[in-house]
Amino acid sequence: MSNSKGLGRGLGALFQPIDVEDGDETVHEAEISELRANPYQPRKEFDPDSLQELAESIKQHGVVQPLIVRKSIRGYEIVAGERRFRAAQEAGLERVPVVVRDFTDEQMMEIALVENVQREDLNPIEMARAYQKLMEHLSITQEELAARVGKSRPHVANFLRLLQLPPEIQEDVSRGTLSMGHARALLGIKDRDLMKKLAEKVKKEKPSVRQLEEWVQQLNQSVPKKEKKKKKAADPFIKHYENMLQQVFSTPVRIKHGKKKGKIEIEYYSERELERLIEMLNRDQVMTD
């Protein structure tokens, strides 16, 4: 596991103030051709208008804040400052100011994520994929990830749930044609084909999130009355136990209760989190033996 937990308190935990007189921290210039983007950069799209504005500013004032980089076989990898790098290219610069620092791959990934999260530069799907990638790469749980990036666990869980959407709907969210609120409401539909049809209806009619939630509720209630009554009678008890289990395991839990049998579904988002859940279940089993 990474030792870079300080990132949860912000980029300042690793990005100390730059002192141009301080030995290895000296700002120097690097050729644009020597620089490569952070391979762990979760951000895939950069607003062209915003980049153009920054490029115009750079033409007039230069790159005011040095890029943070680390050495690589072919030159340097950008740790932070890819937007400035792209704008400098747009402005026609051949060299940019950099500060060389030593970072591990884990730190590179975490810094790229935290930088974008704190500046809210990622679209919801990019954010969800970045969270997922970071959890898998660092073998950490949702709670540990939330602490790292300075967010609540429910916040992280809500983004990760977006990855349960069909690829077509994820693309809509990425493009901004479907909001995260609408996407979360669509997750209430279990039938994926029906979910896709409803997503198209949302894009055409543009209902509020509240209205969409009502549509989802109506669709879910379109079941035989007898079955609906039985489910409704059990709901308060099932909901109570779901909430209780969610508090115990710190992750979403669903109970599907039938007439004579049922099943419990416990969500996890990384191997590390699965191991944590199994350890908890094994510990409880030992205590009852």
mmCIF file of C-alpha atoms in Angstrom:
data_model
loop_
_atom_site.group_PDB
_atom_site.id
_atom_site.type_symbol
_atom_site.label_atom_id
_atom_site.label_comp_id
_atom_site.label_asym_id
_atom_site.label_seq_id
_atom_site.Cartn_x
_atom_site.Cartn_y
_atom_site.Cartn_z
ATOM 1 C CA MET A 1 0.000 0.000 0.000
ATOM 2 C CA SER A 2 1.152 3.484 -0.814
ATOM 3 C CA ASN A 3 2.680 5.670 1.848
ATOM 4 C CA SER A 4 1.325 8.812 0.197
ATOM 5 C CA LYS A 5 -1.685 9.211 2.475
ATOM 6 C CA GLY A 6 -0.964 12.890 2.835
ATOM 7 C CA LEU A 7 -2.623 13.470 -0.509
ATOM 8 C CA GLY A 8 -6.011 13.216 1.157
ATOM 9 C CA ARG A 9 -5.268 16.617 2.662
ATOM 10 C CA GLY A 10 -4.599 18.088 -0.766
ATOM 11 C CA LEU A 11 -1.830 18.493 -3.282
ATOM 12 C CA GLY A 12 0.167 20.608 -0.852
ATOM 13 C CA ALA A 13 1.122 17.452 1.031
ATOM 14 C CA LEU A 14 3.472 16.593 -1.838
ATOM 15 C CA PHE A 15 3.699 19.834 -3.765
ATOM 16 C CA GLN A 16 5.724 21.924 -1.367
ATOM 17 C CA PRO A 17 6.371 25.589 -2.264
ATOM 18 C CA ILE A 18 9.036 25.871 -4.961
ATOM 19 C CA ASP A 19 12.238 27.628 -3.927
ATOM 20 C CA VAL A 20 14.242 28.639 -6.996
ATOM 21 C CA GLU A 21 17.418 28.735 -4.887
ATOM 22 C CA ASP A 22 16.963 25.324 -3.291
ATOM 23 C CA GLY A 23 19.310 22.822 -4.993
ATOM 24 C CA ASP A 24 17.278 20.025 -6.575
ATOM 25 C CA GLU A 25 14.177 22.226 -6.499
ATOM 26 C CA THR A 26 15.697 24.670 -8.983
ATOM 27 C CA VAL A 27 13.362 25.669 -11.774
ATOM 28 C CA HIS A 28 14.882 25.008 -15.179
ATOM 29 C CA GLU A 29 13.571 24.848 -18.730
ATOM 30 C CA ALA A 30 12.823 21.657 -20.629
ATOM 31 C CA GLU A 31 12.151 21.126 -24.304
ATOM 32 C CA ILE A 32 8.465 20.584 -25.087
ATOM 33 C CA SER A 33 9.514 17.547 -27.138
ATOM 34 C CA GLU A 34 11.046 15.957 -24.005
ATOM 35 C CA LEU A 35 7.769 16.020 -22.070
ATOM 36 C CA ARG A 36 5.198 13.229 -21.924
ATOM 37 C CA ALA A 37 1.742 13.276 -20.350
ATOM 38 C CA ASN A 38 1.174 11.533 -17.019
ATOM 39 C CA PRO A 39 0.344 7.914 -18.011
ATOM 40 C CA TYR A 40 -2.076 7.797 -15.070
ATOM 41 C CA GLN A 41 -3.933 10.974 -16.053
ATOM 42 C CA PRO A 42 -7.669 10.208 -15.623
ATOM 43 C CA ARG A 43 -8.720 13.265 -17.580
ATOM 44 C CA LYS A 44 -9.236 12.392 -21.247
ATOM 45 C CA GLU A 45 -10.866 15.573 -22.531
ATOM 46 C CA PHE A 46 -9.700 19.177 -22.216
ATOM 47 C CA ASP A 47 -12.064 22.044 -23.029
ATOM 48 C CA PRO A 48 -10.690 23.589 -26.258
ATOM 49 C CA ASP A 49 -11.992 27.098 -25.485
ATOM 50 C CA SER A 50 -10.385 27.065 -22.039
ATOM 51 C CA LEU A 51 -7.102 25.810 -23.511
ATOM 52 C CA GLN A 52 -7.166 28.547 -26.138
ATOM 53 C CA GLU A 53 -7.672 31.211 -23.459
ATOM 54 C CA LEU A 54 -4.733 29.845 -21.476
ATOM 55 C CA ALA A 55 -2.621 29.687 -24.638
ATOM 56 C CA GLU A 56 -3.302 33.377 -25.315
ATOM 57 C CA SER A 57 -2.309 34.214 -21.737
ATOM 58 C CA ILE A 58 0.894 32.181 -22.108
ATOM 59 C CA LYS A 59 1.757 34.042 -25.312
ATOM 60 C CA GLN A 60 1.623 37.290 -23.339
ATOM 61 C CA HIS A 61 3.030 36.275 -19.956
ATOM 62 C CA GLY A 62 4.702 32.901 -20.471
ATOM 63 C CA VAL A 63 4.159 29.854 -18.229
ATOM 64 C CA VAL A 64 4.074 31.453 -14.774
ATOM 65 C CA GLN A 65 3.806 28.257 -12.690
ATOM 66 C CA PRO A 66 6.446 25.579 -13.473
ATOM 67 C CA LEU A 67 5.292 22.093 -14.382
ATOM 68 C CA ILE A 68 6.093 19.333 -11.890
ATOM 69 C CA VAL A 69 7.804 16.434 -13.687
ATOM 70 C CA ARG A 70 9.764 13.268 -13.024
ATOM 71 C CA LYS A 71 12.567 11.829 -15.104
ATOM 72 C CA SER A 72 11.783 9.021 -17.537
ATOM 73 C CA ILE A 73 13.735 7.036 -20.115
ATOM 74 C CA ARG A 74 12.707 9.359 -22.951
ATOM 75 C CA GLY A 75 12.857 12.648 -21.072
ATOM 76 C CA TYR A 76 10.257 13.662 -18.506
ATOM 77 C CA GLU A 77 6.752 12.625 -17.465
ATOM 78 C CA ILE A 78 4.390 15.356 -16.327
ATOM 79 C CA VAL A 79 3.236 14.871 -12.749
ATOM 80 C CA ALA A 80 1.095 18.017 -12.620
ATOM 81 C CA GLY A 81 0.464 20.723 -15.187
ATOM 82 C CA GLU A 82 -0.692 18.881 -18.299
ATOM 83 C CA ARG A 83 -3.181 21.644 -19.098
ATOM 84 C CA ARG A 84 -0.352 24.208 -19.050
ATOM 85 C CA PHE A 85 1.724 21.848 -21.212
ATOM 86 C CA ARG A 86 -1.034 21.556 -23.839
ATOM 87 C CA ALA A 87 -1.645 25.305 -23.813
ATOM 88 C CA ALA A 88 2.102 25.949 -24.199
ATOM 89 C CA GLN A 89 2.099 23.690 -27.257
ATOM 90 C CA GLU A 90 -0.878 25.630 -28.611
ATOM 91 C CA ALA A 91 0.988 28.888 -27.982
ATOM 92 C CA GLY A 92 3.946 27.613 -29.997
ATOM 93 C CA LEU A 93 6.453 27.479 -27.123
ATOM 94 C CA GLU A 94 9.482 25.236 -27.530
ATOM 95 C CA ARG A 95 10.537 25.221 -23.862
ATOM 96 C CA VAL A 96 8.673 25.428 -20.546
ATOM 97 C CA PRO A 97 9.791 25.833 -16.897
ATOM 98 C CA VAL A 98 9.832 22.603 -14.891
ATOM 99 C CA VAL A 99 10.794 21.308 -11.462
ATOM 100 C CA VAL A 100 12.023 17.711 -11.340
ATOM 101 C CA ARG A 101 10.870 15.592 -8.408
ATOM 102 C CA ASP A 102 10.958 11.899 -7.586
ATOM 103 C CA PHE A 103 7.571 10.167 -7.478
ATOM 104 C CA THR A 104 6.502 6.516 -7.521
ATOM 105 C CA ASP A 105 3.867 5.222 -9.943
ATOM 106 C CA GLU A 106 1.364 5.117 -7.080
ATOM 107 C CA GLN A 107 2.029 8.741 -6.221
ATOM 108 C CA MET A 108 1.767 9.713 -9.902
ATOM 109 C CA MET A 109 -1.674 8.134 -10.137
ATOM 110 C CA GLU A 110 -2.886 9.576 -6.858
ATOM 111 C CA ILE A 111 -1.597 13.074 -7.582
ATOM 112 C CA ALA A 112 -3.249 13.110 -11.018
ATOM 113 C CA LEU A 113 -6.552 12.034 -9.495
ATOM 114 C CA VAL A 114 -6.472 14.423 -6.555
ATOM 115 C CA GLU A 115 -5.421 17.345 -8.759
ATOM 116 C CA ASN A 116 -8.418 16.800 -11.024
ATOM 117 C CA VAL A 117 -10.847 15.978 -8.214
ATOM 118 C CA GLN A 118 -10.029 19.097 -6.235
ATOM 119 C CA ARG A 119 -10.331 21.267 -9.335
ATOM 120 C CA GLU A 120 -13.446 19.351 -10.480
ATOM 121 C CA ASP A 121 -11.921 18.886 -13.938
ATOM 122 C CA LEU A 122 -13.227 15.364 -14.599
ATOM 123 C CA ASN A 123 -16.628 14.411 -15.969
ATOM 124 C CA PRO A 124 -18.551 11.920 -13.770
ATOM 125 C CA ILE A 125 -17.521 8.823 -15.734
ATOM 126 C CA GLU A 126 -13.860 9.849 -15.817
ATOM 127 C CA MET A 127 -14.103 10.396 -12.072
ATOM 128 C CA ALA A 128 -15.697 6.982 -11.506
ATOM 129 C CA ARG A 129 -13.069 5.213 -13.616
ATOM 130 C CA ALA A 130 -10.291 7.095 -11.864
ATOM 131 C CA TYR A 131 -11.646 6.057 -8.454
ATOM 132 C CA GLN A 132 -11.938 2.440 -9.618
ATOM 133 C CA LYS A 133 -8.427 2.408 -11.074
ATOM 134 C CA LEU A 134 -6.935 3.936 -7.950
ATOM 135 C CA MET A 135 -8.689 1.425 -5.673
ATOM 136 C CA GLU A 136 -7.453 -1.504 -7.750
ATOM 137 C CA HIS A 137 -3.905 -0.184 -8.184
ATOM 138 C CA LEU A 138 -3.428 0.672 -4.517
ATOM 139 C CA SER A 139 -5.553 -2.227 -3.186
ATOM 140 C CA ILE A 140 -7.625 0.068 -0.978
ATOM 141 C CA THR A 141 -11.264 0.173 0.087
ATOM 142 C CA GLN A 142 -13.869 2.840 -0.615
ATOM 143 C CA GLU A 143 -13.352 4.261 2.863
ATOM 144 C CA GLU A 144 -9.582 4.466 2.400
ATOM 145 C CA LEU A 145 -9.988 6.079 -1.012
ATOM 146 C CA ALA A 146 -12.455 8.624 0.377
ATOM 147 C CA ALA A 147 -9.928 9.586 3.048
ATOM 148 C CA ARG A 148 -7.179 9.916 0.429
ATOM 149 C CA VAL A 149 -9.123 12.330 -1.785
ATOM 150 C CA GLY A 150 -10.873 14.224 1.013
ATOM 151 C CA LYS A 151 -14.396 13.044 0.129
ATOM 152 C CA SER A 152 -17.075 11.074 1.982
ATOM 153 C CA ARG A 153 -17.517 7.337 1.361
ATOM 154 C CA PRO A 154 -21.077 7.823 -0.007
ATOM 155 C CA HIS A 155 -19.662 10.364 -2.472
ATOM 156 C CA VAL A 156 -17.147 7.806 -3.753
ATOM 157 C CA ALA A 157 -19.784 5.038 -3.818
ATOM 158 C CA ASN A 158 -22.187 7.185 -5.860
ATOM 159 C CA PHE A 159 -19.564 7.716 -8.547
ATOM 160 C CA LEU A 160 -18.548 4.046 -8.622
ATOM 161 C CA ARG A 161 -22.184 3.015 -9.117
ATOM 162 C CA LEU A 162 -22.180 4.876 -12.442
ATOM 163 C CA LEU A 163 -19.929 2.120 -13.800
ATOM 164 C CA GLN A 164 -22.921 -0.233 -13.513
ATOM 165 C CA LEU A 165 -24.648 1.710 -16.309
ATOM 166 C CA PRO A 166 -24.639 0.330 -19.878
ATOM 167 C CA PRO A 167 -21.764 1.719 -21.999
ATOM 168 C CA GLU A 168 -24.170 3.805 -24.098
ATOM 169 C CA ILE A 169 -25.509 5.611 -21.041
ATOM 170 C CA GLN A 170 -22.003 6.071 -19.627
ATOM 171 C CA GLU A 171 -21.104 7.785 -22.905
ATOM 172 C CA ASP A 172 -24.119 10.105 -22.542
ATOM 173 C CA VAL A 173 -22.934 11.073 -19.065
ATOM 174 C CA SER A 174 -19.388 11.648 -20.345
ATOM 175 C CA ARG A 175 -20.655 13.921 -23.120
ATOM 176 C CA GLY A 176 -22.933 15.807 -20.750
ATOM 177 C CA THR A 177 -26.141 14.873 -22.574
ATOM 178 C CA LEU A 178 -27.267 13.103 -19.398
ATOM 179 C CA SER A 179 -26.600 14.472 -15.919
ATOM 180 C CA MET A 180 -25.175 12.427 -13.075
ATOM 181 C CA GLY A 181 -28.435 12.919 -11.164
ATOM 182 C CA HIS A 182 -30.459 11.456 -14.027
ATOM 183 C CA ALA A 183 -27.960 8.616 -14.442
ATOM 184 C CA ARG A 184 -28.218 7.707 -10.758
ATOM 185 C CA ALA A 185 -32.011 7.667 -11.021
ATOM 186 C CA LEU A 186 -31.806 5.309 -14.017
ATOM 187 C CA LEU A 187 -29.880 2.818 -11.884
ATOM 188 C CA GLY A 188 -33.202 2.098 -10.192
ATOM 189 C CA ILE A 189 -34.260 0.219 -13.349
ATOM 190 C CA LYS A 190 -33.035 -3.382 -13.364
ATOM 191 C CA ASP A 191 -33.915 -4.155 -17.005
ATOM 192 C CA ARG A 192 -31.030 -2.739 -19.065
ATOM 193 C CA ASP A 193 -33.052 -2.483 -22.297
ATOM 194 C CA LEU A 194 -35.759 -0.572 -20.471
ATOM 195 C CA MET A 195 -33.068 1.594 -18.886
ATOM 196 C CA LYS A 196 -31.703 2.508 -22.334
ATOM 197 C CA LYS A 197 -35.174 3.386 -23.638
ATOM 198 C CA LEU A 198 -35.850 5.546 -20.616
ATOM 199 C CA ALA A 199 -32.489 7.273 -21.080
ATOM 200 C CA GLU A 200 -33.500 8.212 -24.636
ATOM 201 C CA LYS A 201 -36.805 9.550 -23.315
ATOM 202 C CA VAL A 202 -34.930 11.649 -20.752
ATOM 203 C CA LYS A 203 -32.663 13.156 -23.426
ATOM 204 C CA LYS A 204 -35.659 14.098 -25.564
ATOM 205 C CA GLU A 205 -38.066 15.353 -22.897
ATOM 206 C CA LYS A 206 -35.506 16.661 -20.375
ATOM 207 C CA PRO A 207 -37.469 15.976 -17.163
ATOM 208 C CA SER A 208 -36.188 16.981 -13.744
ATOM 209 C CA VAL A 209 -34.385 14.340 -11.699
ATOM 210 C CA ARG A 210 -37.404 14.219 -9.400
ATOM 211 C CA GLN A 211 -39.724 13.565 -12.349
ATOM 212 C CA LEU A 212 -37.443 10.799 -13.589
ATOM 213 C CA GLU A 213 -37.429 9.207 -10.140
ATOM 214 C CA GLU A 214 -41.229 9.156 -10.291
ATOM 215 C CA TRP A 215 -41.127 7.487 -13.719
ATOM 216 C CA VAL A 216 -38.720 4.864 -12.381
ATOM 217 C CA GLN A 217 -40.965 4.264 -9.396
ATOM 218 C CA GLN A 218 -44.001 3.853 -11.642
ATOM 219 C CA LEU A 219 -42.165 1.373 -13.870
ATOM 220 C CA ASN A 220 -41.018 -0.640 -10.873
ATOM 221 C CA GLN A 221 -44.562 -0.734 -9.531
ATOM 222 C CA SER A 222 -45.960 -2.160 -12.776
ATOM 223 C CA VAL A 223 -45.933 -5.704 -11.336
ATOM 224 C CA PRO A 224 -48.840 -8.030 -10.431
ATOM 225 C CA LYS A 225 -50.805 -6.547 -7.532
ATOM 226 C CA LYS A 226 -50.522 -9.674 -5.399
ATOM 227 C CA GLU A 227 -46.718 -9.692 -5.646
ATOM 228 C CA LYS A 228 -46.576 -5.938 -5.066
ATOM 229 C CA LYS A 229 -48.607 -6.220 -1.851
ATOM 230 C CA LYS A 230 -46.369 -8.921 -0.452
ATOM 231 C CA LYS A 231 -43.262 -6.928 -1.239
ATOM 232 C CA LYS A 232 -44.723 -3.783 0.265
ATOM 233 C CA ALA A 233 -45.589 -5.576 3.506
ATOM 234 C CA ALA A 234 -42.007 -6.833 3.876
ATOM 235 C CA ASP A 235 -40.283 -3.624 2.833
ATOM 236 C CA PRO A 236 -39.997 -1.928 6.276
ATOM 237 C CA PHE A 237 -38.342 -4.994 7.802
ATOM 238 C CA ILE A 238 -36.092 -5.674 4.833
ATOM 239 C CA LYS A 239 -35.051 -2.032 4.670
ATOM 240 C CA HIS A 240 -34.190 -2.088 8.369
ATOM 241 C CA TYR A 241 -31.925 -5.108 7.940
ATOM 242 C CA GLU A 242 -30.344 -3.659 4.797
ATOM 243 C CA ASN A 243 -29.470 -0.473 6.669
ATOM 244 C CA MET A 244 -28.106 -2.466 9.586
ATOM 245 C CA LEU A 245 -25.865 -4.570 7.315
ATOM 246 C CA GLN A 246 -24.707 -1.504 5.396
ATOM 247 C CA GLN A 247 -23.537 0.039 8.666
ATOM 248 C CA VAL A 248 -21.690 -3.156 9.584
ATOM 249 C CA PHE A 249 -19.958 -3.648 6.224
ATOM 250 C CA SER A 250 -19.666 0.033 5.171
ATOM 251 C CA THR A 251 -20.853 -0.777 1.652
ATOM 252 C CA PRO A 252 -24.232 -1.047 -0.156
ATOM 253 C CA VAL A 253 -26.201 -4.189 0.753
ATOM 254 C CA ARG A 254 -29.402 -5.482 -0.866
ATOM 255 C CA ILE A 255 -31.705 -8.162 0.498
ATOM 256 C CA LYS A 256 -33.955 -9.967 -1.996
ATOM 257 C CA HIS A 257 -36.646 -11.607 0.101
ATOM 258 C CA GLY A 258 -38.912 -14.314 -1.306
ATOM 259 C CA LYS A 259 -41.701 -16.416 0.165
ATOM 260 C CA LYS A 260 -39.433 -19.189 1.448
ATOM 261 C CA LYS A 261 -35.946 -18.048 0.576
ATOM 262 C CA GLY A 262 -33.925 -15.037 -0.506
ATOM 263 C CA LYS A 263 -30.427 -13.739 -1.008
ATOM 264 C CA ILE A 264 -28.162 -10.984 0.269
ATOM 265 C CA GLU A 265 -26.013 -8.994 -2.167
ATOM 266 C CA ILE A 266 -22.987 -7.119 -0.794
ATOM 267 C CA GLU A 267 -21.235 -4.713 -3.161
ATOM 268 C CA TYR A 268 -17.454 -4.378 -3.382
ATOM 269 C CA TYR A 269 -15.255 -2.458 -5.813
ATOM 270 C CA SER A 270 -11.795 -3.973 -5.484
ATOM 271 C CA GLU A 271 -10.055 -7.189 -4.486
ATOM 272 C CA ARG A 272 -8.846 -5.488 -1.321
ATOM 273 C CA GLU A 273 -12.414 -4.636 -0.358
ATOM 274 C CA LEU A 274 -13.553 -8.204 -1.065
ATOM 275 C CA GLU A 275 -10.789 -9.488 1.206
ATOM 276 C CA ARG A 276 -11.912 -7.060 3.917
ATOM 277 C CA LEU A 277 -15.504 -8.343 3.712
ATOM 278 C CA ILE A 278 -14.390 -11.980 3.832
ATOM 279 C CA GLU A 279 -12.185 -11.256 6.847
ATOM 280 C CA MET A 280 -15.156 -9.667 8.628
ATOM 281 C CA LEU A 281 -17.395 -12.649 7.851
ATOM 282 C CA ASN A 282 -14.721 -15.138 8.947
ATOM 283 C CA ARG A 283 -14.129 -13.201 12.164
ATOM 284 C CA ASP A 284 -17.826 -13.252 12.975
ATOM 285 C CA GLN A 285 -17.933 -17.009 12.254
ATOM 286 C CA VAL A 286 -15.031 -17.665 14.656
ATOM 287 C CA MET A 287 -16.744 -15.632 17.360
ATOM 288 C CA THR A 288 -19.934 -17.709 17.059
ATOM 289 C CA ASP A 289 -18.118 -21.100 17.114
#
